[in-house]
Coordinates of C-alpha atoms and ligand atoms in Angstrom, one line a residue:
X16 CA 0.0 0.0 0.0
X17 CA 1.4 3.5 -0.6
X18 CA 1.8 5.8 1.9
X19 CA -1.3 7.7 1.4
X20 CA -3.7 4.6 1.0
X21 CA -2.0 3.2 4.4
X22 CA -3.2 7.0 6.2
X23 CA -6.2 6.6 4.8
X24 CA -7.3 3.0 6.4
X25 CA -5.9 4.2 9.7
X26 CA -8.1 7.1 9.8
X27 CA -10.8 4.8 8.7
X28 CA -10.3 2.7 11.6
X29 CA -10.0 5.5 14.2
X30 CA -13.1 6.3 12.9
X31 CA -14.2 3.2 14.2
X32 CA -13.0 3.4 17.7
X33 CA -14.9 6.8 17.6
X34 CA -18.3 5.3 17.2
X35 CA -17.4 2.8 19.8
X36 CA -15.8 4.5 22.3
X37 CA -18.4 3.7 24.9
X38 CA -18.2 0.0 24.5
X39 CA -13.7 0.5 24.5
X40 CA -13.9 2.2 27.7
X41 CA -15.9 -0.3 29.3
X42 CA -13.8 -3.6 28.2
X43 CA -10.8 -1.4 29.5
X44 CA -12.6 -0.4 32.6
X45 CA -14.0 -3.8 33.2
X46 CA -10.5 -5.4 32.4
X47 CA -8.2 -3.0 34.5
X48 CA -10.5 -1.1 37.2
X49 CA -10.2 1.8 35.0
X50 CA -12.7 4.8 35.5
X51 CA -15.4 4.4 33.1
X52 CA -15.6 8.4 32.7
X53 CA -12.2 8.8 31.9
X54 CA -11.6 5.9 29.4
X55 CA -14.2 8.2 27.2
X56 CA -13.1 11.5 27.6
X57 CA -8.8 10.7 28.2
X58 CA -7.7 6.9 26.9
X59 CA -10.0 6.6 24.0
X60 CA -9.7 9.5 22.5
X61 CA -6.0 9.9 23.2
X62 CA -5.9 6.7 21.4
X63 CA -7.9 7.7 18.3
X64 CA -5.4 11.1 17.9
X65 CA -2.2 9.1 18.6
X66 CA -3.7 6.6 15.6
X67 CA -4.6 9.7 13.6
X68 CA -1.2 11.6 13.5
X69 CA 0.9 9.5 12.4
X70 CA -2.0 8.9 9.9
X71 CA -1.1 12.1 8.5
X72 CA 2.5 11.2 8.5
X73 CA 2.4 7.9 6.6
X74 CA 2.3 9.5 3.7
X75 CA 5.4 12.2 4.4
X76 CA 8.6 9.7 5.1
X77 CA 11.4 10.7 2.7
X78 CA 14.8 10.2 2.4
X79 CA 17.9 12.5 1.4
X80 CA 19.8 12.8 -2.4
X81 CA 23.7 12.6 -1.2
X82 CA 26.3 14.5 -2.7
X83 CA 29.0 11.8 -2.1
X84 CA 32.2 12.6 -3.2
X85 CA 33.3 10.9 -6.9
X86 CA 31.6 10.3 -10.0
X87 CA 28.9 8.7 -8.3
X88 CA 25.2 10.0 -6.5
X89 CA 23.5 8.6 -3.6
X90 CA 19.9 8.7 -2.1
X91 CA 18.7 7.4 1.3
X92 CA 15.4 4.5 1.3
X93 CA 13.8 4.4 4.4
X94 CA 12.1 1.1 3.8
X95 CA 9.6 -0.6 6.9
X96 CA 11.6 -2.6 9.3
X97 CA 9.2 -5.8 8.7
X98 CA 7.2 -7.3 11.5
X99 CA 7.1 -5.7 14.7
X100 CA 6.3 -7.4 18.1
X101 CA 4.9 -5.2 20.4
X102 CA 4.3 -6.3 24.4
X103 CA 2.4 -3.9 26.4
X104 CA 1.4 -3.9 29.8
X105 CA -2.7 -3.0 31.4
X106 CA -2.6 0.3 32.9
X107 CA -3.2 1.8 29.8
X108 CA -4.6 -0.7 27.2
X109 CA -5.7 1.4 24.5
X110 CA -2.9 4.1 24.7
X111 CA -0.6 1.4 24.9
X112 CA -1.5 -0.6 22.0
X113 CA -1.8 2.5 19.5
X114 CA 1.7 4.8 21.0
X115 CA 3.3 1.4 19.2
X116 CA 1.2 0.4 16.4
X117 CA 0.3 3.6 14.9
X118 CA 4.2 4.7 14.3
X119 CA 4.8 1.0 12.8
X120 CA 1.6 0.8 11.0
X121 CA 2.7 4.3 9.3
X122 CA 6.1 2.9 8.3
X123 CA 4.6 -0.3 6.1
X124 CA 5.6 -2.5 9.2
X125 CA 3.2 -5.3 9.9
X126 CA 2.7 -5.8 14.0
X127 CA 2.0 -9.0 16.0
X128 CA 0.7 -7.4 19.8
X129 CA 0.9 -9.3 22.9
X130 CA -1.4 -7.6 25.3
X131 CA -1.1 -8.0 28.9
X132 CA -2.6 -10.8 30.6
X133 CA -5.2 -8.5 32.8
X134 CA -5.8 -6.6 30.0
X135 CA -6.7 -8.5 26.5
X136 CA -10.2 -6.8 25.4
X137 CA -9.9 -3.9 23.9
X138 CA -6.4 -5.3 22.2
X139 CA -9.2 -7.9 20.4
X140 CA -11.8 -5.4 19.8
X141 CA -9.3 -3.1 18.0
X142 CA -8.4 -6.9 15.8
X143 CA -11.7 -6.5 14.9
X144 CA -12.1 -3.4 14.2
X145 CA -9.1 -3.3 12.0
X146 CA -11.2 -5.8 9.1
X147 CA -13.8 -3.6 9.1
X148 CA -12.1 -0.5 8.3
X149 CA -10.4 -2.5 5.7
X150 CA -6.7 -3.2 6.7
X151 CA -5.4 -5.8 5.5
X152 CA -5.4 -9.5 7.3
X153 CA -2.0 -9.8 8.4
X154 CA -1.0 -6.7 9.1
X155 CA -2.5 -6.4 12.9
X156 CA -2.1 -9.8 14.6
X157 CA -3.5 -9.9 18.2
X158 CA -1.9 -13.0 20.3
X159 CA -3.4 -12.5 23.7
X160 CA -1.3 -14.8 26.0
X161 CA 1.1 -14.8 29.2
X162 CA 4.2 -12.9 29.3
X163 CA 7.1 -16.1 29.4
X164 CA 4.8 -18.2 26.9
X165 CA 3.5 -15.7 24.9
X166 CA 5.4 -12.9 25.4
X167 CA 8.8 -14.5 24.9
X168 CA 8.0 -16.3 21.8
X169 CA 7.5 -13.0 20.2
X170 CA 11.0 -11.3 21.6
X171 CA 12.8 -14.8 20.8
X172 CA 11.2 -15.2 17.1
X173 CA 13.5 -15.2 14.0
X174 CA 11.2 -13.7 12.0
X175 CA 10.0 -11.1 14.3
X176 CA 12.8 -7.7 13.4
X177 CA 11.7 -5.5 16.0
X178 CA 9.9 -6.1 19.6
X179 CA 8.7 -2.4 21.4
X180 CA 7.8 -2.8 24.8
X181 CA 6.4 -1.5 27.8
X182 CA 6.7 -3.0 30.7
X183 CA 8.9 -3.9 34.0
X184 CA 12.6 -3.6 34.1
X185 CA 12.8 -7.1 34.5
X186 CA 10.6 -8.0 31.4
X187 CA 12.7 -5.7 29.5
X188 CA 16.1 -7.5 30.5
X189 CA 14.6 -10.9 29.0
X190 CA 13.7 -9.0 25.6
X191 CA 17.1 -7.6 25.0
X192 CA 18.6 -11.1 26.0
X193 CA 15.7 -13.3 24.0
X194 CA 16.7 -10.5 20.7
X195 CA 20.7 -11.2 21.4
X196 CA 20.1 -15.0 21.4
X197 CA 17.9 -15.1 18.5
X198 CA 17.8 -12.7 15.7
X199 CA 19.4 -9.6 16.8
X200 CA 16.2 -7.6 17.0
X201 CA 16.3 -4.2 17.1
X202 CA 14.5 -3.3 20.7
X203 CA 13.6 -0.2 22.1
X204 CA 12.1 -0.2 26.1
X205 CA 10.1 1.6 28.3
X206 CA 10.3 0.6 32.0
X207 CA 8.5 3.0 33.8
X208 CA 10.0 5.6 36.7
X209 CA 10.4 7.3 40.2
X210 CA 9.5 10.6 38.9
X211 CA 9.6 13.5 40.6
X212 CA 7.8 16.5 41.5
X213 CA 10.0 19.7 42.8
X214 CA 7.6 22.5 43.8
X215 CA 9.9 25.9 44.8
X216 CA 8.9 28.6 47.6
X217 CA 7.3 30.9 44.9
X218 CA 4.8 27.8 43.8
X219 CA 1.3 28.5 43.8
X220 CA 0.3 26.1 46.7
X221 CA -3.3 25.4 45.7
X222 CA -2.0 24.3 42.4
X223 CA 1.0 22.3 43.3
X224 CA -1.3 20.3 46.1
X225 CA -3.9 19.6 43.1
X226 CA -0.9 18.6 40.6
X227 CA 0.9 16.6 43.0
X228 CA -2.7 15.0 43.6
X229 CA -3.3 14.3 40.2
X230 CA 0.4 12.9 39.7
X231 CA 0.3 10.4 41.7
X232 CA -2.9 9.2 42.2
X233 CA -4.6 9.6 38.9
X234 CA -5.3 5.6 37.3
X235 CA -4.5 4.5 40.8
X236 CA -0.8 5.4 40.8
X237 CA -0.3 2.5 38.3
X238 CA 1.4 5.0 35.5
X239 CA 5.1 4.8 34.7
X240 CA 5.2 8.9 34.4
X241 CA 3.3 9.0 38.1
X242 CA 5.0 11.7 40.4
X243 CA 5.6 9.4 42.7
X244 CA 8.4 11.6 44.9
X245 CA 7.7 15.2 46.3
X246 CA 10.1 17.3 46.7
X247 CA 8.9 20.6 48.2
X248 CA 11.3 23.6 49.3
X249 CA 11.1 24.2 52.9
X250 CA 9.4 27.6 53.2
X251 CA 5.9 26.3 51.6
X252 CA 6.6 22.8 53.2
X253 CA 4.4 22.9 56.6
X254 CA 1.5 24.3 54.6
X255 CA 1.6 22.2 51.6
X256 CA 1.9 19.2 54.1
X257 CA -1.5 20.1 55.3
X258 CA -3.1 20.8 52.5
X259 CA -1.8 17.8 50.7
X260 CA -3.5 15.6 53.1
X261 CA -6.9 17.0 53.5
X262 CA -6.6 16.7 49.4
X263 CA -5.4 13.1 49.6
X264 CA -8.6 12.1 52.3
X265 CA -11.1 14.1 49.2
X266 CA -10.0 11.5 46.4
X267 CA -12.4 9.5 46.4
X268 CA -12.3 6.0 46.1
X269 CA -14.6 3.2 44.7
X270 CA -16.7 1.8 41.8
X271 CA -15.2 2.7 38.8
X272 CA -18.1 3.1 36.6
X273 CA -19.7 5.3 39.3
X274 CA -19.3 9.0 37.5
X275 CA -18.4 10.5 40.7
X276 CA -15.3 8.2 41.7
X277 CA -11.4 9.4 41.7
X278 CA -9.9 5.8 41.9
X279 CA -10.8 2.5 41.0
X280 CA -9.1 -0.8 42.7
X281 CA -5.2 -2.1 41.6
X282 CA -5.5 -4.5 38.5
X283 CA -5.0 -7.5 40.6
X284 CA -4.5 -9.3 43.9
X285 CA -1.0 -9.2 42.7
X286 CA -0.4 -5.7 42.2
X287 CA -2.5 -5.0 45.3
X288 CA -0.2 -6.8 47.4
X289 CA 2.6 -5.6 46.5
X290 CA 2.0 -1.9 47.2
X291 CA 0.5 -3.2 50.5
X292 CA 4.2 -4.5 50.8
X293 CA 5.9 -1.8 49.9
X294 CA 3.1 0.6 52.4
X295 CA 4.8 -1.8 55.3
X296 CA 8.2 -1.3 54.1
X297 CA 7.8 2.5 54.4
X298 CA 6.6 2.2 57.8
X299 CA 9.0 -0.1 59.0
X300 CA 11.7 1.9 57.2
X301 CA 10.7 5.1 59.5
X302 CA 9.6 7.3 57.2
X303 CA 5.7 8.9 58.6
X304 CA 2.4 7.7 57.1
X305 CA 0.2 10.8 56.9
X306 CA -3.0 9.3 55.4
X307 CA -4.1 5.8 54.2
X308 CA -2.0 3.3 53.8
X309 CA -4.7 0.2 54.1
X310 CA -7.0 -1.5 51.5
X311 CA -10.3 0.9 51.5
X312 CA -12.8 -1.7 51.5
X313 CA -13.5 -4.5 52.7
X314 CA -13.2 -6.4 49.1
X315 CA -11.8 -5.9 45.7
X316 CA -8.0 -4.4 45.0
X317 CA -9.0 -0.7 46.4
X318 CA -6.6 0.9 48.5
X319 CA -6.4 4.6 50.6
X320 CA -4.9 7.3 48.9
X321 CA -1.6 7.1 50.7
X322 CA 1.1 10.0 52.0
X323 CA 4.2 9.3 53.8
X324 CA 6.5 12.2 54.8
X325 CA 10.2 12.1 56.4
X326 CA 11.1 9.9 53.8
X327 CA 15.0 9.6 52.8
X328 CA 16.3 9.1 49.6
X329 CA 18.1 5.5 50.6
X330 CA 14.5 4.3 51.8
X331 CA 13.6 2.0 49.4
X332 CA 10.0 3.1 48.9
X333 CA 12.5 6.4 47.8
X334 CA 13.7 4.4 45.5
X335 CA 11.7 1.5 43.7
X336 CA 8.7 1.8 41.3
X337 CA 5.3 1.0 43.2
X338 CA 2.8 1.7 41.2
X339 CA 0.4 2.4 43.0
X340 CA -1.3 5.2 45.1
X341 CA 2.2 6.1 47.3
X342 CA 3.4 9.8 47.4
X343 CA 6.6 10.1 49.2
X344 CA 7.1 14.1 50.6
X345 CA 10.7 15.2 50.9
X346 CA 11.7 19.1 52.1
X347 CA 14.6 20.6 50.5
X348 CA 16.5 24.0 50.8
X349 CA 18.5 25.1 47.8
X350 CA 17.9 24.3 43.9
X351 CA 21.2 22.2 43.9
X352 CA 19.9 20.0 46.4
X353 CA 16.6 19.2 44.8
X354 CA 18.6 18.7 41.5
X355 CA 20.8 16.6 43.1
X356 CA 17.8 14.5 44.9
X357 CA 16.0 13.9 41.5
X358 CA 18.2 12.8 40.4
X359 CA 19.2 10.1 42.5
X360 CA 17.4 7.1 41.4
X361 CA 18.3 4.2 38.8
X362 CA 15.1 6.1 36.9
X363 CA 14.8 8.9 34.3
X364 CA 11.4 8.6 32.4
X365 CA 9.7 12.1 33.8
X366 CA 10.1 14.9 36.1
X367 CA 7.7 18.5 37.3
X368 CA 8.6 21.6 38.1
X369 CA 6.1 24.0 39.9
X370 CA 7.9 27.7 40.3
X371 CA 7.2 31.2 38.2
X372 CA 10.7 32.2 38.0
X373 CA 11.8 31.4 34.5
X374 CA 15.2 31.1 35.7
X375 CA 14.9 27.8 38.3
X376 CA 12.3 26.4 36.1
X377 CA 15.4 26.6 32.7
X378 CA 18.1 25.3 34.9
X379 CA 16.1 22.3 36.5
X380 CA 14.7 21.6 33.6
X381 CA 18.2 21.7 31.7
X382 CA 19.3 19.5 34.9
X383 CA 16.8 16.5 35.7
X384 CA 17.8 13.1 33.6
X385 CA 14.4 12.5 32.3
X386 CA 12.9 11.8 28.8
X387 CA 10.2 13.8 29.8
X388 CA 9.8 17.7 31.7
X389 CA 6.9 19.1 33.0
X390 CA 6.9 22.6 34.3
X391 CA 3.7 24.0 35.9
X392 CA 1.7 20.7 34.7
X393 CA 1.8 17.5 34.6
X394 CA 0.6 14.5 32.4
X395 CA 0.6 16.6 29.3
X396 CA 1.0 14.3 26.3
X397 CA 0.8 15.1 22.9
X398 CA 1.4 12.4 20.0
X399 CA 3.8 15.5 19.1
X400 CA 6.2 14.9 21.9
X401 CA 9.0 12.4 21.6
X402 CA 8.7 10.3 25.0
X403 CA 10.8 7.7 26.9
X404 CA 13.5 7.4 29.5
X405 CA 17.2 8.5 30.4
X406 CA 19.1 5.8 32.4
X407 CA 17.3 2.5 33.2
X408 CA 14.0 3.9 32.3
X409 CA 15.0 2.3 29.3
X410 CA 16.0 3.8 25.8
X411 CA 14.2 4.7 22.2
X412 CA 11.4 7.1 21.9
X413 CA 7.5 6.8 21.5
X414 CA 5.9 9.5 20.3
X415 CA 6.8 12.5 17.6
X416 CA 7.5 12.3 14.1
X417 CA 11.0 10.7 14.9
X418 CA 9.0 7.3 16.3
X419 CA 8.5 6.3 12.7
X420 CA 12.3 6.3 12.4
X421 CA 12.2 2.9 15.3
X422 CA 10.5 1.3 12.9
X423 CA 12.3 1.8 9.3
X424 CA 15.8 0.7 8.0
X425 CA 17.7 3.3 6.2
X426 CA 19.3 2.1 2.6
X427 CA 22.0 4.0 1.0
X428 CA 21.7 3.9 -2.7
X429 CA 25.0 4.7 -4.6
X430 CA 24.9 4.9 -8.5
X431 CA 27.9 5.5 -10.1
X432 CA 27.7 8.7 -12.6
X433 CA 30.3 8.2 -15.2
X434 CA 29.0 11.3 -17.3
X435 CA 28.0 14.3 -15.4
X436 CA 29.0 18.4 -16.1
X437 CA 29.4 18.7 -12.5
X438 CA 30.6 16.5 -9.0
Ligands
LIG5 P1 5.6 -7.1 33.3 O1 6.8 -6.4 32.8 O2 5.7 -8.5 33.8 O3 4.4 -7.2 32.1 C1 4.4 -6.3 31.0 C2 4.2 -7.1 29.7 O4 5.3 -8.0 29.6 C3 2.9 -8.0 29.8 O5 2.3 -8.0 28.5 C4 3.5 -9.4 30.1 O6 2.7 -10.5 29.7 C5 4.8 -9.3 29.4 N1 5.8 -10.3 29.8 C6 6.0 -10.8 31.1 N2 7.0 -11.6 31.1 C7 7.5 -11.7 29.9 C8 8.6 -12.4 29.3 N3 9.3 -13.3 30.0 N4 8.8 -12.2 28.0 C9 8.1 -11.4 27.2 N5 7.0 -10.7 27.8 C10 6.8 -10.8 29.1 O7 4.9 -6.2 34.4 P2 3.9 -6.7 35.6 O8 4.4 -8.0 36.2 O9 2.6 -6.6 35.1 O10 4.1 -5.5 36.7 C11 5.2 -5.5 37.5 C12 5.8 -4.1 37.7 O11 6.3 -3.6 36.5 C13 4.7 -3.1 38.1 O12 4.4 -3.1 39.5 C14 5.4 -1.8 37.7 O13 6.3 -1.4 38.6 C15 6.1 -2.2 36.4 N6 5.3 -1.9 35.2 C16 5.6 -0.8 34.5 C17 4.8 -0.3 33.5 C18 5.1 0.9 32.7 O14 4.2 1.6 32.3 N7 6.4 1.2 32.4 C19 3.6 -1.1 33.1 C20 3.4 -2.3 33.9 C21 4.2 -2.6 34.9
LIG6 MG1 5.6 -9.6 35.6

């Protein structure tokens, strides 16, 4: 298909998803503990205009004419990789499954998607969907399935070129060693984050308390960008405490299809569990629970909204990614300690700033390891946006025009030019 023909199907199928939104949000919201509400108006949607620019770029990949040195002319082909494997994870089913596909769709690449375990529905739907806006069979494979069956058959296949995941750090270790046993696979990896949060002295409070909310507790904590570390200078600190917690006890927690709920439950027993592990660990590391820190019902996955303070950067709820509804508030004094502190984790996918002075907000933002800066927001995606992490947040870049490039070869074409009036 050319270029143009390939846009035009995509746009056809996000079409699709529009009509259908209502029935998408539920399978994810069913599958995940989503919030109904939000799958229409944020995941959805989000989906359709990831699926929809790089609709608009499939026909705009071109390569460069080469003045190599000689009697000879060269051009670049950027020619589709082949198939892609693509492994996501559940906290984000829909937006997962297009930030990948969409780039490689646009590219000529043909995708085989493993979708997580918790999370297969929407993965199928979108299968479906696919016939009926007329791509072609073959070119989106769903293989719901566990990640070492599965999963691993996709980053150990010889005739898979490329695998694009999202997932744990662990998981990603096992891709990169599956692709250096087997094929050489190219592999690019996003293993979420310890993000943090750095609100200066001149911060609006009210905001910073409803960002630092939002970062951390929005889709239950379970997002790899979640500001999951506070850092707040010490002047505003006593206040912002205070306000932080009345804010935390608001968010309200419970059925997820209920219009009026914050937070749904975890994904699973497992997930639940293991921030109920890591809640003990804080406590028995010293630092001070503020607010929550048990299960908020007597059934399902839910847990409290949860705020320690005190917390050091050697505690290990400091440093490892919990995903789940933790904030962990730390006071600092000057810029170069806050700096410093961000950027002392094995993480780099995302970082906020909260200050008006143009000055601090430049220099952190020049400073923090992070794929990813937010200054007075946070969460603000945009297809247009390259996004991925520094350090063992993993490496390659979803997102932005440049995403297409994961997915193509580049061919040098040299002729010679025996005859020419000029070199
Ligand atoms: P995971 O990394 O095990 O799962 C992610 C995907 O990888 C799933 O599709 C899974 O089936 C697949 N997978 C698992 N084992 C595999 C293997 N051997 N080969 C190929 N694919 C495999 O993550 P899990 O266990 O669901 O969550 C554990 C922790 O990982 C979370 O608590 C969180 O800290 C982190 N995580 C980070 C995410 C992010 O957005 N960066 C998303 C999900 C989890
Ligand atoms: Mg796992």
């Amino acid at each position: 298909m050319s270029g143009y023909e390939r846009g035009r199907v995509m746009n056809k199928l996000a079409d699709l998803m529009e009509q259908h939104t209502e029935e998408l949000a539920l399978l994810d919201g069913a599958d995940a503990g989503k919030l109904l509400l939000l799958g229409k108006i944020i995941d959805i949607p989000a989906a359709v205009q990831m699926l929809r620019y790089y609709a608009g770029g499939a026909d705009k990949i071109h390569g460069e004419s080469l003045r190599v040195s000689g009697k000879y002319q060269g051009y670049t082909l950027k020619e589709p990789i082949g198939v892609v494997g693509v492994i996501i994870p559940w906290n984000f089913p829909s937006l997962m499954f297009f930030l990948k596909i969409s780039p490689a769709l646009a590219a000529g690449c043909t995708v085989v998607v493993k979708p997580a375990e918790q999370t297969p529905l929407s993965a199928l739907y979108y299968a479906h969907l696919a016939k009926l806006a007329g791509i072609p069979d073959g070119v989106i494979n769903v293989v719901p399935g566990f990640g070492p069956t599965a999963g691993a058959a996709i980053a150990s296949h010889m005739d898979v070129d490329s695998v694009a995941f999202t997932g744990s750090g662990e998981v990603g270790r096992l891709i990169m060693e599956a692709s250096a046993r087997s094929n050489l696979k190219t592999v690019s990896l996003e293993l979420g984050g310890k993000s943090p949060l750095i609100i200066f002295d001149d911060a609006d409070i009210d905001m910073a308390v409803e960002l630092s909310r939002l970062a951390i507790f929005f889709n239950k904590g379970e997002v790899c960008v979640a500001g999951s570390r506070v850092y707040v200078q010490e002047g505003i600190y006593d206040e912002f405490v205070k306000k932080a917690v009345v804010a935390a006890q608001n968010w309200k927690v419970g059925d997820p299809f209920d219009v009026t709920t914050n937070m749904g439950p975890q994904v699973d027993k497992e997930q639940f569990e293991r921030v109920l592990r890591y809640i003990d660990l804080g406590k028995s590391e010293g630092a001070t629970l503020l607010t929550g820190g048990k299960p908020a019902a007597d059934k399902g996955y839910y847990i409290e909204p949860t705020i320690f303070a005190d917390v050091k950067e050697d505690m290990q709820i400091a440093q490892d990614e919990i995903f789940g509804p933790v904030m962990s508030l730390m006071k600092f004094k000057t810029i170069d300690e806050a700096i410093e502190k961000a950027n002392c984790t094995k993480y780099g996918l995302a970082a906020g700033i909260i200050t008006k002075d143009l000055n601090i907000a430049n220099r952190v933002s020049r400073s923090v390891r992070a794929g990813t800066v937010w200054v007075n927001c946070y969460f603000a995606f945009d297809p247009e946006a390259p996004f991925g992490g520094y350090k063992m947040s993993g490496f390659g870049r979803d997102q932005g025009m440049m995403a297409i490039d994961k997915y193509m070869q580049v061919k040098s074409v040299i002729t010679a030019v025996p005859d020419s009036p000029w070199y």
